[in-house]
Amino acid sequence: MDVPVEQALPHRPHAGRPMTARGRSAVPVAIGVLLVGIFALDLFFPLGVAAGVPYVSVALLALWLESRRIRLGVVLLACVLTVTGFFLPIPPRGETFWIGLENRVIALFAIGVTAYLGHLLLKRSSEVREREARLRAVLESAPDAILTVDRNGFVESCNPAAGAMFGRRCESLVEMPIDRLLPEFPGDVKASSRCRALTGRRLDGSEFPAEVSLGRFPRDAELRSIDYAVIVRDVTLLRDAQQRTLRSERLAAVGETLAVLSHEARNELLALRMGLTVLAESADRLDADSADLIDELQTSQRRLSRLFEDVRQHAGPIRLNPTPCRLSDVWRRAWKACDRSDRGAELVEFPLPGGEPPTCTADVFRLEQVFRNLFENALAACPDPVRIEVRTEPYGSPDDPALRICVQDNGPGLSPEARRKAFEPFFTTKSDGTGLGLAICSRILEAHGGELTLLESGGQGACFELLLPRSGASRSGVLRELAEA
């Protein structure tokens, strides 16, 4: 929301504020009229002690002229007319001459001092305006919200970033209680405080974590009222980054532990599998209970091996081997590899408009792993007949192309809790699942610069959306736009 700073920060009048164009054009005329009038008055009606002093008004009026040379010329002309008015038409004689001359010298001194002080005032005003312009430029470009709050807790002014952060127009923030924006704002700020962790509230009622710097400054020495300077920084992205970093550190620790554990357990699992295989081959000489026990042990061994493999893939880094591929071939191989064992299951494909093949640059093995996981989840959740639809459509701009693939089944869908925890590690709704499948799939898509999300399907099964850059870039601009939307 781009709002000019002038609309949010109130202007306070100060000395030397520039006139309008119409006012500036009238200043030379006024100076000329005053010079002629004062000179004529001095000729026909001697001003005595006050002689020459009216020219001070001309020096003051000249301060509104933009050119420094013209201002100096007006002051010099006023001085010349002051001296000329003394000698015309007939200069006085005797003691009156010296008194009049003294008065003219005083008038020249007054004109000179006025012109000099006026020049200093203009210079100081120009510096103030320049500093104010720089300050406004800083406020306008600052990414953090900057607000001033009076002693009663009402917002006095703000910058455009404040409007964008709180989802309001800057004008609507002015005169609003600060506790509507920062519910935890302290009632009494006795000293400056940096980086207080507070909660911000937007127009739609949503809240976000914020770091708030508070300070106070005197607004009026006589009234002794206090204004607060409040700088608000939205730390949502920072918190997310910290959580991702913490999660990565934990996963790294899990990976190191798992590497040692899997190395030691692999030999034991191999020996167990070989022993069970030998026993299974001689099952015809065992009773039925022993054969069932061997079968259960083999199932447990396979489940334990799968758990080790899933945890290893989830905790370890994902390394890609991207190559040009056709996605339809990838998901068909994944569908063929799924165990459908006499089930009425159908895969329905909806190609790209115009029949264009869905091609991209990606790791074929990893994408096949993603599609196989989605298909197996659908087969486990859906009653017969199973119908799984794969829709593909282009996404993004010609400069940043991507593909949007939707995988939807005709099952009962997911409960609100399952939707919320779908991508959390070790969460599963299957009795024999590890809860790492979707988490691994999400990491695979992120490694490709894409994204895996669970869409609202209106109760018509589960619908997963895959966004995949065609170029294989690490992070697509299309997906950044999606995340910011």
Coordinates of C-alpha atoms in Angstrom, one line a residue, residues 18-454:
P18 CA 8.4 28.7 0.5
M19 CA 5.6 30.8 -0.9
T20 CA 3.3 29.6 -3.7
A21 CA 4.2 30.6 -7.3
R22 CA 1.5 33.3 -7.2
G23 CA 2.8 34.7 -4.0
R24 CA 6.4 34.8 -5.3
S25 CA 5.4 36.7 -8.4
A26 CA 3.8 39.4 -6.3
V27 CA 6.9 40.0 -4.2
P28 CA 8.8 42.1 -6.7
V29 CA 5.8 44.3 -7.3
A30 CA 5.3 44.9 -3.6
I31 CA 9.0 45.7 -3.2
G32 CA 8.9 48.2 -6.0
V33 CA 5.8 49.9 -4.6
L34 CA 7.4 50.1 -1.1
L35 CA 10.6 51.6 -2.4
V36 CA 8.9 54.3 -4.5
G37 CA 6.5 55.1 -1.6
I38 CA 9.1 55.3 1.1
F39 CA 11.4 57.4 -1.1
A40 CA 8.6 59.8 -2.0
L41 CA 7.6 60.1 1.7
D42 CA 11.1 60.8 2.6
L43 CA 11.4 63.6 0.0
F44 CA 8.2 65.5 0.8
F45 CA 7.9 64.7 4.5
P46 CA 11.2 64.4 6.3
L47 CA 11.0 61.5 8.7
G48 CA 13.4 62.9 11.3
V49 CA 14.7 60.3 13.7
A50 CA 12.8 57.5 11.9
A51 CA 14.4 58.5 8.5
G52 CA 15.4 55.4 6.5
V53 CA 14.0 52.9 9.0
P54 CA 10.9 52.0 6.8
Y55 CA 13.4 50.5 4.3
V56 CA 13.9 47.7 6.8
S57 CA 10.5 46.4 5.7
V58 CA 11.8 46.2 2.1
A59 CA 14.8 44.2 3.4
L60 CA 12.5 41.8 5.2
L61 CA 10.2 41.4 2.1
A62 CA 13.3 40.7 0.0
L63 CA 13.8 37.5 1.9
W64 CA 11.0 35.9 -0.1
L65 CA 13.0 36.3 -3.3
E66 CA 14.6 33.1 -4.5
S67 CA 17.8 34.7 -6.0
R68 CA 20.4 35.7 -3.5
R69 CA 21.9 38.3 -5.9
I70 CA 18.5 40.0 -6.4
R71 CA 18.0 40.1 -2.6
L72 CA 21.4 41.7 -2.2
G73 CA 20.6 44.2 -5.0
V74 CA 17.3 45.2 -3.3
V75 CA 19.1 45.8 0.0
L76 CA 21.8 47.9 -1.7
L77 CA 19.1 49.9 -3.5
A78 CA 17.3 50.6 -0.2
C79 CA 20.6 51.8 1.3
V80 CA 21.2 54.1 -1.8
L81 CA 17.7 55.5 -1.5
T82 CA 18.2 56.1 2.2
V83 CA 21.3 58.2 1.5
T84 CA 19.8 59.9 -1.5
G85 CA 16.7 60.9 0.4
F86 CA 18.9 62.8 2.9
F87 CA 20.6 64.9 0.3
L88 CA 17.6 65.7 -1.9
P89 CA 16.2 68.1 -2.5
I90 CA 18.3 70.3 -0.2
P91 CA 20.5 68.8 2.6
P92 CA 20.1 70.4 6.0
R93 CA 22.8 72.5 7.6
G94 CA 24.4 73.0 10.9
E95 CA 23.5 70.8 13.8
T96 CA 20.4 69.4 11.9
F97 CA 22.8 68.0 9.3
W98 CA 24.8 65.9 11.8
I99 CA 21.6 64.7 13.5
G100 CA 20.1 63.7 10.2
L101 CA 23.4 62.0 9.1
E102 CA 23.5 60.1 12.3
N103 CA 19.9 58.9 11.8
R104 CA 20.8 57.8 8.2
V105 CA 23.8 55.8 9.5
I106 CA 21.6 54.1 12.1
A107 CA 19.1 53.3 9.3
L108 CA 21.8 51.9 7.1
F109 CA 23.0 49.8 10.1
A110 CA 19.5 48.5 10.7
I111 CA 19.0 47.6 7.0
G112 CA 22.3 45.8 7.0
V113 CA 21.7 43.9 10.2
T114 CA 18.2 43.0 9.0
A115 CA 19.5 41.7 5.7
Y116 CA 22.3 39.7 7.4
L117 CA 20.0 38.1 10.0
G118 CA 17.4 37.4 7.3
H119 CA 20.2 35.7 5.3
L120 CA 21.0 33.5 8.3
L121 CA 17.4 32.7 8.8
L122 CA 17.0 31.6 5.2
K123 CA 20.1 29.5 5.4
R124 CA 18.9 27.8 8.6
S125 CA 15.4 27.3 7.2
S126 CA 16.9 25.8 4.0
E127 CA 19.0 23.4 6.2
V128 CA 15.9 22.5 8.2
R129 CA 13.9 21.8 5.0
E130 CA 16.7 19.7 3.6
R131 CA 16.9 17.7 6.9
E132 CA 13.1 17.3 6.9
A133 CA 13.2 16.1 3.2
R134 CA 15.9 13.6 4.1
L135 CA 13.9 12.4 7.1
R136 CA 10.8 12.0 5.1
A137 CA 12.7 10.0 2.5
V138 CA 14.0 7.7 5.2
L139 CA 10.6 7.3 6.7
E140 CA 9.0 6.6 3.3
S141 CA 11.6 4.0 2.4
A142 CA 11.9 2.4 5.9
P143 CA 10.7 -1.3 5.9
D144 CA 9.6 -1.0 9.5
A145 CA 6.5 0.7 10.8
I146 CA 7.3 4.0 12.5
L147 CA 4.6 5.7 14.5
T148 CA 4.4 8.6 17.0
V149 CA 2.0 8.3 19.9
D150 CA 0.8 11.0 22.3
R151 CA 0.6 10.7 26.0
N152 CA -3.0 9.6 25.8
G153 CA -2.1 6.6 23.7
F154 CA -3.3 7.8 20.3
V155 CA -1.3 7.6 17.1
E156 CA -0.3 11.0 15.8
S157 CA 1.6 10.1 12.6
C158 CA 3.0 7.1 10.8
N159 CA 4.9 6.1 7.7
P160 CA 3.6 4.0 4.7
A161 CA 5.2 0.8 6.0
A162 CA 2.8 1.1 9.1
G163 CA -0.2 1.1 6.8
A164 CA 1.1 -1.9 4.9
M165 CA 2.0 -3.8 8.0
F166 CA -1.3 -3.4 9.8
G167 CA -3.5 -3.6 6.7
R168 CA -4.9 -0.1 6.9
R169 CA -4.6 3.2 5.2
C170 CA -2.2 5.5 6.9
E171 CA -4.9 8.1 7.4
S172 CA -7.0 5.6 9.3
L173 CA -4.2 4.9 11.7
V174 CA -3.9 8.5 12.8
E175 CA -5.9 9.2 16.0
M176 CA -6.4 5.5 16.5
P177 CA -5.6 4.0 20.0
I178 CA -2.2 2.3 19.8
D179 CA -3.5 -0.7 21.8
R180 CA -5.7 -1.6 18.8
L181 CA -2.5 -2.2 16.8
L182 CA -0.3 -3.4 19.7
P183 CA -2.6 -4.9 22.4
E184 CA 0.3 -5.4 24.7
F185 CA 1.6 -1.8 24.4
P186 CA 2.7 -0.6 27.9
G187 CA 0.7 2.1 29.4
D188 CA 3.7 4.0 30.8
V189 CA 7.1 4.1 29.0
K190 CA 9.5 5.6 31.5
A191 CA 12.6 5.1 29.4
S192 CA 13.7 3.9 26.0
S193 CA 13.4 0.2 25.4
R194 CA 14.6 -1.8 22.4
C195 CA 13.3 -5.0 20.9
R196 CA 10.3 -5.7 23.1
A197 CA 8.6 -8.8 22.0
L198 CA 4.9 -7.8 21.4
T199 CA 2.0 -9.0 19.3
G200 CA 0.7 -6.8 16.4
R201 CA -2.9 -7.0 15.2
R202 CA -4.0 -6.3 11.6
L203 CA -7.3 -4.9 10.3
D204 CA -8.7 -8.4 9.6
G205 CA -8.0 -9.4 13.2
S206 CA -5.0 -11.6 12.4
E207 CA -2.0 -11.3 14.7
F208 CA 1.8 -11.4 14.0
P209 CA 4.9 -11.5 16.2
A210 CA 6.6 -8.1 16.4
E211 CA 9.7 -6.6 17.9
V212 CA 8.9 -3.1 19.1
S213 CA 11.4 -0.3 20.0
L214 CA 9.9 2.3 22.3
G215 CA 11.2 5.7 23.1
R216 CA 10.0 9.0 24.5
F217 CA 10.7 12.6 23.7
P218 CA 9.4 15.9 25.0
R219 CA 6.7 17.4 22.8
D220 CA 6.3 20.7 24.5
A221 CA 8.5 21.9 27.4
E222 CA 5.8 24.1 28.9
L223 CA 3.0 21.5 28.7
R224 CA 5.4 18.7 29.7
S225 CA 3.4 16.2 27.7
I226 CA 5.2 13.1 26.3
D227 CA 5.2 11.6 22.8
Y228 CA 6.3 8.1 22.1
A229 CA 8.3 7.0 19.1
V230 CA 7.3 3.5 18.2
I231 CA 9.2 1.3 15.7
V232 CA 7.5 -2.0 14.9
R233 CA 9.2 -4.8 13.0
D234 CA 7.3 -7.8 11.7
V235 CA 9.4 -10.8 12.7
T236 CA 7.2 -13.5 11.2
L237 CA 9.8 -14.5 8.6
L238 CA 12.6 -14.3 11.2
R239 CA 10.7 -16.6 13.5
D240 CA 10.0 -19.0 10.7
A241 CA 13.7 -19.0 9.7
Q242 CA 14.7 -19.6 13.4
Q243 CA 12.2 -22.5 13.6
R244 CA 13.6 -24.0 10.3
T245 CA 17.1 -23.6 11.6
L246 CA 16.2 -25.3 14.9
R247 CA 14.4 -28.0 13.0
S248 CA 17.5 -28.5 10.8
E249 CA 19.7 -28.8 13.8
R250 CA 17.5 -31.3 15.4
L251 CA 17.3 -33.3 12.1
A252 CA 21.0 -33.2 11.8
A253 CA 21.4 -34.6 15.3
V254 CA 18.8 -37.3 14.5
G255 CA 20.7 -38.0 11.3
E256 CA 24.0 -38.5 13.1
T257 CA 22.4 -40.7 15.7
L258 CA 20.6 -42.7 13.0
A259 CA 23.7 -43.2 11.0
V260 CA 25.4 -44.9 13.9
L261 CA 22.2 -46.8 14.8
S262 CA 21.5 -48.0 11.3
H263 CA 25.1 -49.1 10.8
E264 CA 24.9 -51.3 13.9
A265 CA 21.4 -52.5 13.3
R266 CA 21.8 -53.3 9.6
N267 CA 23.8 -56.5 10.2
E268 CA 21.4 -57.6 12.9
L269 CA 18.4 -57.0 10.6
L270 CA 20.2 -58.9 7.8
A271 CA 20.9 -61.9 10.0
L272 CA 17.2 -61.8 11.2
R273 CA 16.0 -61.7 7.6
M274 CA 18.2 -64.6 6.5
G275 CA 17.1 -66.7 9.5
L276 CA 13.4 -66.0 8.8
T277 CA 13.9 -66.8 5.1
V278 CA 15.4 -70.2 6.0
L279 CA 12.6 -70.9 8.4
A280 CA 10.0 -69.9 5.8
E281 CA 11.5 -72.4 3.3
S282 CA 11.1 -75.2 5.8
A283 CA 7.6 -74.1 6.8
D284 CA 6.1 -77.2 5.3
R285 CA 7.7 -79.2 8.1
L286 CA 6.3 -76.9 10.8
D287 CA 2.8 -76.6 12.3
A288 CA 0.4 -73.9 11.3
D289 CA 1.1 -71.7 14.4
S290 CA 4.8 -71.7 13.8
A291 CA 4.3 -70.7 10.1
D292 CA 2.0 -67.8 11.1
L293 CA 4.6 -66.7 13.7
I294 CA 7.3 -66.7 11.0
D295 CA 5.1 -64.7 8.7
E296 CA 4.5 -62.1 11.5
L297 CA 8.2 -61.9 12.2
Q298 CA 9.0 -61.3 8.5
T299 CA 6.3 -58.5 8.4
S300 CA 7.8 -56.9 11.5
Q301 CA 11.3 -57.1 10.0
R302 CA 10.2 -55.4 6.8
R303 CA 8.4 -52.7 8.8
L304 CA 11.4 -52.1 10.9
S305 CA 13.7 -51.9 7.8
R306 CA 11.3 -49.4 6.2
L307 CA 11.2 -47.3 9.3
F308 CA 15.0 -47.1 9.3
E309 CA 15.0 -46.1 5.6
D310 CA 12.3 -43.5 5.9
V311 CA 13.9 -41.8 8.9
R312 CA 17.3 -41.8 7.1
Q313 CA 15.8 -40.2 4.1
H314 CA 13.9 -37.6 6.2
A315 CA 16.9 -36.6 8.3
G316 CA 19.5 -36.7 5.7
P317 CA 20.1 -34.1 2.9
I318 CA 18.3 -34.6 -0.4
R319 CA 20.7 -34.7 -3.3
L320 CA 19.2 -34.3 -6.7
N321 CA 20.2 -35.6 -10.1
P322 CA 18.1 -33.4 -12.4
T323 CA 17.5 -34.4 -16.0
P324 CA 14.9 -33.5 -18.7
C325 CA 11.9 -35.7 -18.2
R326 CA 8.2 -36.2 -19.1
L327 CA 6.1 -36.1 -16.0
S328 CA 3.4 -38.3 -17.5
D329 CA 6.0 -41.2 -17.8
V330 CA 7.1 -40.6 -14.2
W331 CA 3.7 -40.9 -12.6
R332 CA 2.7 -43.9 -14.9
R333 CA 5.8 -45.8 -13.7
A334 CA 4.8 -44.9 -10.1
W335 CA 1.3 -46.1 -10.7
K336 CA 2.5 -49.4 -12.2
A337 CA 4.8 -49.9 -9.1
C338 CA 1.9 -49.6 -6.7
D339 CA 0.3 -52.7 -5.2
R340 CA -3.2 -52.7 -6.5
S341 CA -3.8 -56.5 -6.1
D342 CA -7.1 -57.2 -7.7
R343 CA -8.6 -53.8 -6.7
G344 CA -10.8 -51.8 -9.0
A345 CA -8.4 -48.8 -9.3
E346 CA -8.3 -46.3 -12.2
L347 CA -5.8 -43.5 -12.9
V348 CA -7.4 -40.7 -15.0
E349 CA -5.1 -38.2 -16.7
F350 CA -6.0 -34.7 -17.8
P351 CA -3.2 -33.5 -20.2
L352 CA -2.1 -29.9 -20.7
P353 CA -4.2 -27.7 -23.0
G354 CA -3.3 -28.4 -26.6
G355 CA -1.8 -31.8 -25.9
E356 CA 1.6 -30.5 -24.9
P357 CA 3.6 -33.0 -23.0
P358 CA 4.3 -32.0 -19.3
T359 CA 8.1 -31.8 -19.4
C360 CA 10.5 -30.3 -16.9
T361 CA 14.0 -30.7 -15.6
A362 CA 13.9 -32.8 -12.4
D363 CA 15.2 -35.8 -10.5
V364 CA 13.1 -38.6 -12.0
F365 CA 13.7 -41.1 -9.2
R366 CA 12.7 -38.5 -6.5
L367 CA 9.5 -37.4 -8.4
E368 CA 8.5 -41.1 -8.9
Q369 CA 8.9 -41.5 -5.1
V370 CA 6.5 -38.5 -4.6
F371 CA 3.8 -39.8 -7.0
R372 CA 4.1 -43.4 -5.6
N373 CA 3.6 -42.1 -2.1
L374 CA 0.5 -40.0 -3.1
F375 CA -1.0 -43.0 -5.1
E376 CA -0.4 -45.5 -2.2
N377 CA -2.0 -43.1 0.3
A378 CA -5.0 -42.8 -2.0
L379 CA -5.3 -46.6 -2.5
A380 CA -5.1 -47.1 1.3
A381 CA -7.8 -44.5 2.0
C382 CA -10.3 -45.1 -0.8
P383 CA -12.9 -47.8 -1.0
D384 CA -13.4 -49.6 -4.3
P385 CA -13.7 -48.5 -7.0
V386 CA -10.7 -46.1 -6.6
R387 CA -10.5 -43.2 -9.0
I388 CA -7.4 -41.0 -8.9
E389 CA -7.2 -38.0 -11.2
V390 CA -4.0 -36.3 -12.3
R391 CA -4.5 -32.8 -13.7
T392 CA -1.7 -30.8 -15.2
E393 CA -1.8 -27.1 -16.2
P394 CA 0.8 -24.4 -17.0
Y395 CA 1.6 -21.9 -14.3
G396 CA 3.5 -18.6 -14.2
S397 CA 4.9 -16.4 -17.0
P398 CA 6.9 -17.3 -20.1
D399 CA 10.0 -16.0 -18.4
D400 CA 9.4 -18.2 -15.3
P401 CA 7.4 -21.2 -16.4
A402 CA 6.1 -23.8 -13.9
L403 CA 3.7 -26.7 -13.8
R404 CA 0.8 -27.2 -11.5
I405 CA -0.1 -30.8 -10.9
C406 CA -3.2 -31.8 -8.9
V407 CA -3.6 -35.4 -7.6
Q408 CA -7.1 -36.0 -6.3
D409 CA -8.8 -39.2 -5.2
N410 CA -12.5 -40.1 -4.5
G411 CA -12.0 -41.1 -0.9
P412 CA -13.5 -39.7 2.3
G413 CA -10.9 -37.0 2.5
L414 CA -9.0 -35.9 5.6
S415 CA -10.3 -34.7 9.0
P416 CA -9.4 -31.1 10.1
E417 CA -6.7 -32.5 12.5
A418 CA -5.2 -34.7 9.7
R419 CA -5.2 -31.7 7.3
R420 CA -3.4 -29.6 9.9
K421 CA -0.8 -32.3 10.7
A422 CA -0.5 -33.9 7.2
F423 CA 3.1 -32.8 6.6
E424 CA 4.3 -33.2 10.2
P425 CA 6.9 -36.0 10.7
F426 CA 5.7 -39.2 12.3
F427 CA 2.0 -38.3 11.9
T428 CA 0.0 -41.0 10.2
T429 CA -3.6 -42.3 9.9
K430 CA -2.4 -45.8 8.7
S431 CA -1.8 -48.6 11.1
D432 CA 1.4 -49.7 9.3
G433 CA 2.6 -46.2 8.3
T434 CA 5.7 -44.4 9.5
G435 CA 4.2 -40.9 9.2
L436 CA 7.2 -39.7 7.1
G437 CA 5.9 -40.1 3.6
L438 CA 4.4 -36.7 3.0
A439 CA 7.1 -35.0 5.0
I440 CA 9.7 -36.5 2.7
C441 CA 7.7 -35.7 -0.4
S442 CA 7.4 -32.0 0.7
R443 CA 11.2 -31.9 1.2
I444 CA 11.7 -33.4 -2.3
L445 CA 9.5 -30.7 -3.9
E446 CA 11.3 -27.9 -1.9
A447 CA 14.6 -29.3 -3.1
H448 CA 13.3 -28.8 -6.7
G449 CA 12.3 -25.2 -5.9
G450 CA 8.7 -26.3 -5.8
E451 CA 6.0 -26.8 -3.2
L452 CA 3.6 -29.5 -2.1
T453 CA 0.3 -28.4 -0.5
L454 CA -3.0 -29.9 0.5

